[in-house]
């Protein structure tokens, strides 16, 4: 089966014999983007969280066939060192990561949260950010999520001023 | 007492009775049931089989009364404190569909079916008696405005309902338990029960 | 000591810049400190844990054409911030900005690997002297080379900000290196005064921050090499299962399968993709001889003080035959649950073997692979990667050996990693423990006699990690007794006994080892005794601290924590505080937890943590370690528990293995660092000590019931 979709803006075509192959492995092993992590393969830890058409999706549990015609974004497409996404900028400012392995999943989940709820309350954060971090960076994460919302709001103000 | 359900008193030895009550026809209009002929025994059996299905964890787990979806044959609360959210689809960014897609996933063991979500709060069944469940099922004010025809369609054709017979494998790769009767028998039970007026027996 | 000369000067390499291959310079490194030399002499003779590999010279620094300095680290980075600390140590002595230093994991081919491990919160403490001395020596080599090449006296040269200033002009290290064919040998100079350091002691951002925020492929799981295929190994689901036969006929013909490897001790399958390897693995029907009757209750009954082998570790009094107060505590089996599964990429060719993996034991893994493949150790190059969590789990990485066998068999590089279920069922668990504490008080409410007996499964004993002479302390397990010594030495009679109980499954090192469990027992009991004595828990603790240097440091963290948190032993508006303190590997820590109980759930609002690690090389990262240890400690003590059912270890997935989520982390964590000594001490594990006891002590204030078993959330439901 051949599937077409975009990964971080670039058009991709992959051919697989098993169309139930999790999108995670297509992204990592066929397309070589390693930022999206394998943690459990059971949609339990959230390390593989990406965006499909703007929605947070755990890619270890998302068959490649459903990606047909869709826009897939991973941590590599969220932002760059020169042009970081507000979530990444906040993560750097608050020095959140320790081992770093779970962090892309958290950042993708947070970016999705801020799209839906630009100014999340603690309760919004508690309910939506349910990935697992073993190093225990949660304390800084909450601060970074709040800071990211602030950066994003300021960017919106800047954009509306210039346009 | 709602007018769109009937209460059947079963007389010992009387296999066929005439019921004087009101029900709704397939167009959703109220009709007198004095002409309807029902086998009490058959009706009771169908009703009981239907309830065995609806109260099985495969169905009941997504009809909670506390906004918390349940999981597994032991009906434990959904891990990670997932809950109903504002629209029965979980939370805004982390929704049911963050993990559950429109098909079961054989690799992750995450179950899936079209429009995977909790049943509306008005259709919470957990902890209710069979009679109360049937009342909620038949009551248009709780069932999303469905008449008998729509209910039969929902119960016998909706892929999320019928997922119960194709629940896939769990996280350990083991097949999930299905409801106590086959899908075919269930469909027949639903059709017969409704054809016979969707009568709720009372003991 | 005649031995000194042989070992006191060690060679190290500065590998050359600008496209030149090989070694440009060999430096010598004289350990200045005579005590250190003696330790080194002992270490070399007794093969005890020391960072050097014995292979000389060691590659420490590499100058690159971009005028960067690559620092080859013998320690691995698993989140603890060691790379950042190392960059800071080197930068200050090299006189270069921290951005000029790129810390990388030293592959074993460099010789610069730790023959022991990365663990025990020792990395920065153990590198504190040698790394600064190495950096200073390199600085002197660069200066000496500049003198030779530029023909100017040393007094005209100055290194500042990574460039050599010469009479108003400047030259970079890389430019100088281009001119040099042979580097001069210099002696290790005096180190700078600590007060002169500009980077050490500052909260510079983590050096790996950008890689980790922008998704760089830095972990073992991310390694991709050309022609790589995927391996999987069939593992039993039951404790103590032994392999009988395997039927591979179905798996052999499955899509993508390249080869099935049947060894005496494992069956592996190699396929073109991970999914194909997994599918084939499930199709292999293995017959195991597996006992299926073992239950958690059996383990709990086994793990009792009085069973197994006792070793008295603190003896200043007899056993208490008529205790005034007696209590028992238990802790469950704990999983590491690190998010990156164990995995490896092995590439075995005729030339030798190269393995890329997340490991805390580079040298041991190298030896294991060499032995299995019957290769000389030098033919096996272990390339460590960033670890997606360590916590002690990666002190055992024999899967490297299995991947190497599969790679050799298939003639291609093989990537092999654990499924999450395998991670949970084949973890090297934190052992369950049982504690019995007894005490008698004096008439004026002080402790007259204190006894703690604790039992634990293996932590260090039977570990491949330590030479057998070192894994026990007078016969007790050195891991299990972490936190086992009573820190209140102003008690007339103390008796502490460690009981070693053998378990039917593997247990081992889990961040802080016995500290979490032992402190839970000690510090819960201290609150019990304080109440019995009618005293404030903080004052009661202070009264039993010995008047010496370590006692003074412990006093200071306790007093500061009580003061900063405004500690009170009463419930205010449904909130209560719990106090606890511990001393681990010379680092005292005190914590105050503020919590309430909402709908029978423990809700932790704030933790105040006072730690005295000595000099904090990077205060922000020391704070991060405290925050992380506190949250991991909350997770372990409130939620986590492995169980045994019908011979299987369960659960096998996150969720059923409940762990703290973001919402369970306190919204306030205040970390206060004291500096009770001049040099850096252990940081990563000590703050895991007090948290469990502090929570239990706070819960007692609210409920008037004492939590005596972890996980607390389960204990609370059952109370």
XYZ file of N, CA, C and O in Angstrom, chain C residues 156-237:
328
model
N 54.746 36.972 27.634
C 54.022 37.805 26.658
C 52.699 37.175 26.220
O 51.968 37.757 25.423
N 52.444 35.954 26.700
C 51.258 35.229 26.247
C 50.186 35.227 27.314
O 50.466 35.167 28.504
N 48.992 35.261 26.840
C 47.878 35.148 27.773
C 46.719 34.467 27.055
O 46.441 34.760 25.894
N 46.059 33.516 27.760
C 44.860 32.914 27.159
C 43.645 33.578 27.748
O 43.505 33.689 28.970
N 42.833 34.070 26.890
C 41.591 34.681 27.363
C 40.481 34.361 26.394
O 40.634 34.516 25.183
N 39.354 33.897 26.937
C 38.180 33.626 26.118
C 38.454 32.724 24.920
O 37.902 32.907 23.848
N 39.380 31.802 25.093
C 39.597 30.821 24.037
C 40.565 31.259 22.959
O 40.712 30.577 21.955
N 41.195 32.383 23.140
C 42.231 32.781 22.179
C 43.520 33.123 22.933
O 43.500 33.512 24.107
N 44.644 32.971 22.193
C 45.934 33.285 22.790
C 46.276 34.714 22.369
O 46.295 35.045 21.183
N 46.497 35.541 23.370
C 46.828 36.937 23.074
C 48.354 37.077 23.098
O 49.008 36.657 24.057
N 48.878 37.615 21.993
C 50.327 37.803 21.879
C 50.605 39.240 21.454
O 50.303 39.613 20.320
N 51.131 40.012 22.347
C 51.530 41.393 22.029
C 50.500 42.111 21.156
O 50.812 42.601 20.070
N 49.288 42.144 21.627
C 48.268 42.892 20.891
C 47.612 42.102 19.781
O 46.542 42.472 19.301
N 48.237 41.008 19.342
C 47.587 40.187 18.325
C 47.006 38.948 18.982
O 47.252 38.691 20.147
N 46.266 38.209 18.211
C 45.720 36.994 18.805
C 45.691 35.830 17.829
O 45.639 36.002 16.624
N 45.740 34.654 18.397
C 45.737 33.436 17.582
C 44.844 32.410 18.289
O 44.847 32.319 19.521
N 44.056 31.689 17.513
C 43.162 30.719 18.150
C 43.914 29.424 18.410
O 44.978 29.174 17.831
N 43.301 28.590 19.257
C 43.907 27.284 19.541
C 44.055 26.495 18.245
O 45.069 25.840 17.997
N 43.024 26.539 17.414
C 43.037 25.752 16.183
C 44.140 26.235 15.247
O 44.847 25.434 14.628
N 44.310 27.561 15.169
C 45.366 28.110 14.316
C 46.741 27.683 14.818
O 47.624 27.341 14.031
N 46.889 27.686 16.132
C 48.168 27.262 16.704
C 48.413 25.772 16.416
O 49.512 25.375 16.022
N 47.351 24.985 16.584
C 47.498 23.537 16.409
C 47.958 23.182 15.011
O 48.700 22.217 14.808
N 47.537 23.982 14.044
C 47.949 23.732 12.658
C 49.460 23.803 12.489
O 50.039 23.140 11.637
N 50.100 24.603 13.320
C 51.538 24.813 13.199
C 52.347 23.754 13.940
O 53.565 23.748 13.868
N 51.640 22.935 14.714
C 52.361 22.061 15.636
C 52.421 20.625 15.153
O 51.404 20.047 14.789
N 53.607 20.059 15.116
C 53.707 18.640 14.779
C 53.885 17.806 16.044
O 53.447 16.683 16.119
N 54.537 18.373 17.020
C 54.710 17.645 18.273
C 54.451 18.563 19.456
O 55.074 19.618 19.578
N 53.517 18.141 20.265
C 53.169 18.990 21.407
C 54.174 18.798 22.523
O 54.623 17.690 22.791
N 54.517 19.897 23.204
C 55.452 19.778 24.328
C 54.784 19.097 25.523
O 53.575 19.197 25.699
N 55.602 18.412 26.287
C 55.080 17.828 27.518
C 55.268 18.820 28.657
O 56.312 19.437 28.783
N 54.257 18.946 29.437
C 54.351 19.868 30.569
C 53.885 19.161 31.832
O 53.193 18.147 31.755
N 54.252 19.715 32.952
C 53.744 19.186 34.205
C 52.433 19.867 34.563
O 52.177 20.997 34.149
N 51.639 19.170 35.319
C 50.365 19.741 35.727
C 50.609 20.945 36.629
O 51.337 20.845 37.617
N 50.029 22.074 36.273
C 50.261 23.281 37.078
C 49.377 23.303 38.323
O 48.503 22.466 38.486
N 49.613 24.282 39.138
C 48.724 24.533 40.283
C 47.349 24.924 39.737
O 47.236 25.585 38.711
N 46.336 24.522 40.453
C 45.001 24.934 40.042
C 44.700 26.342 40.525
O 45.316 26.823 41.462
N 43.725 26.954 39.846
C 43.307 28.282 40.285
C 42.606 28.193 41.632
O 42.123 27.137 42.023
N 42.504 29.324 42.280
C 41.719 29.372 43.521
C 40.242 29.284 43.158
O 39.800 29.854 42.151
N 39.498 28.601 44.006
C 38.061 28.467 43.728
C 37.415 29.842 43.578
O 36.560 30.047 42.724
N 37.885 30.778 44.364
C 37.270 32.109 44.303
C 37.552 32.821 42.975
O 36.874 33.779 42.634
N 38.538 32.327 42.242
C 38.842 32.943 40.947
C 38.022 32.359 39.796
O 38.094 32.859 38.663
N 37.303 31.285 40.057
C 36.526 30.680 38.967
C 35.367 31.572 38.563
O 34.703 32.176 39.403
N 35.149 31.622 37.252
C 34.063 32.460 36.745
C 32.871 31.630 36.285
O 31.761 32.123 36.156
N 33.099 30.362 35.979
C 32.014 29.521 35.438
C 31.583 28.472 36.464
O 30.397 28.198 36.624
N 32.551 27.916 37.150
C 32.219 26.957 38.220
C 31.442 27.701 39.308
O 31.852 28.785 39.723
N 30.328 27.112 39.698
C 29.500 27.759 40.718
C 28.390 28.618 40.141
O 27.581 29.165 40.873
N 28.375 28.709 38.791
C 27.336 29.520 38.139
C 26.269 28.618 37.501
O 26.577 27.530 37.011
N 25.057 29.123 37.455
C 23.946 28.360 36.876
C 23.897 28.530 35.363
O 22.960 29.115 34.820
N 24.903 28.011 34.686
C 24.859 28.087 33.217
C 23.822 27.074 32.727
O 23.565 26.069 33.377
N 23.197 27.361 31.558
C 22.213 26.396 31.039
C 22.885 25.066 30.703
O 24.085 25.028 30.412
N 22.096 24.009 30.726
C 22.637 22.684 30.368
C 23.269 22.730 28.984
O 22.697 23.323 28.069
N 24.395 22.067 28.821
C 25.048 22.086 27.508
C 24.280 21.243 26.476
O 24.473 21.400 25.277
N 23.411 20.352 26.946
C 22.658 19.510 26.013
C 21.227 20.022 25.804
O 20.381 19.327 25.255
N 20.991 21.250 26.264
C 19.622 21.778 26.247
C 19.042 21.864 24.838
O 17.926 21.399 24.585
N 19.798 22.452 23.918
C 19.259 22.625 22.565
C 18.979 21.279 21.901
O 17.934 21.093 21.269
N 19.913 20.339 22.041
C 19.693 19.013 21.454
C 18.387 18.406 21.976
O 17.638 17.771 21.238
N 18.148 18.608 23.249
C 16.999 17.951 23.875
C 15.681 18.685 23.619
O 14.619 18.090 23.724
N 15.756 19.949 23.306
C 14.523 20.695 23.049
C 14.133 20.631 21.567
O 12.961 20.720 21.224
N 15.121 20.448 20.698
C 14.813 20.466 19.264
C 14.841 19.077 18.635
O 14.787 18.932 17.415
N 14.932 18.054 19.464
C 14.728 16.689 18.977
C 15.921 16.073 18.254
O 15.741 15.267 17.348
N 17.124 16.439 18.669
C 18.310 15.854 18.022
C 18.395 14.352 18.327
O 17.999 13.912 19.397
N 18.919 13.589 17.372
C 18.987 12.124 17.567
C 20.190 11.721 18.411
O 21.203 11.286 17.895
N 20.062 11.860 19.699
C 21.230 11.688 20.561
C 21.192 10.427 21.415
O 22.162 10.106 22.084
N 20.076 9.713 21.393
C 19.928 8.569 22.294
C 20.300 7.258 21.597
O 20.309 7.170 20.367
N 20.528 6.247 22.411
C 20.840 4.928 21.871
C 19.788 4.466 20.882
O 20.100 3.898 19.833
N 18.519 4.737 21.210
C 17.426 4.322 20.338
C 17.468 5.027 18.984
O 16.827 4.579 18.042
N 18.178 6.133 18.913
C 18.162 6.939 17.689
C 19.268 6.554 16.707
O 19.344 7.105 15.612
N 20.119 5.642 17.098
C 21.256 5.290 16.241
C 20.762 4.536 15.007
O 19.984 3.591 15.101
N 21.219 4.997 13.866
C 20.883 4.375 12.582
C 22.187 4.196 11.839
O 22.942 5.150 11.702
N 22.501 3.019 11.399
C 23.675 2.906 10.548
C 23.286 2.153 9.286
O 22.310 1.396 9.281
N 24.000 2.362 8.186
C 23.597 1.776 6.908
C 23.440 0.251 6.994
O 24.198 -0.406 7.708
N 22.464 -0.254 6.284
C 22.183 -1.700 6.209
C 21.712 -2.312 7.518
O 21.729 -3.522 7.700
N 21.290 -1.438 8.434
C 20.882 -1.938 9.748
C 19.567 -2.719 9.668
O 18.650 -2.327 8.965
N 19.512 -3.830 10.389
C 18.278 -4.612 10.492
C 17.900 -4.706 11.977
O 18.595 -4.168 12.829
N 16.806 -5.395 12.250
C 16.252 -5.346 13.606
C 16.182 -6.729 14.243
O 15.774 -7.699 13.608
N 16.575 -6.790 15.477
C 16.547 -8.053 16.198
C 15.527 -8.026 17.326
O 15.138 -6.967 17.810
N 15.084 -9.191 17.707
C 14.224 -9.321 18.886
C 14.614 -10.629 19.565
O 15.040 -11.571 18.904
N 14.469 -10.648 20.864
C 14.842 -11.835 21.631
C 13.627 -12.316 22.419
O 12.904 -11.511 23.006
N 13.395 -13.613 22.369
C 12.258 -14.174 23.101
C 12.628 -14.262 24.574
O 13.654 -14.840 24.929
N 11.800 -13.683 25.404
C 12.064 -13.717 26.845
C 10.887 -14.367 27.568
O 9.740 -14.200 27.167
N 11.167 -15.062 28.635
C 10.077 -15.734 29.367
C 9.225 -14.734 30.152
O 9.702 -13.660 30.500
N 7.983 -15.111 30.396
C 7.094 -14.238 31.162
C 7.038 -14.627 32.630
O 6.427 -13.935 33.427
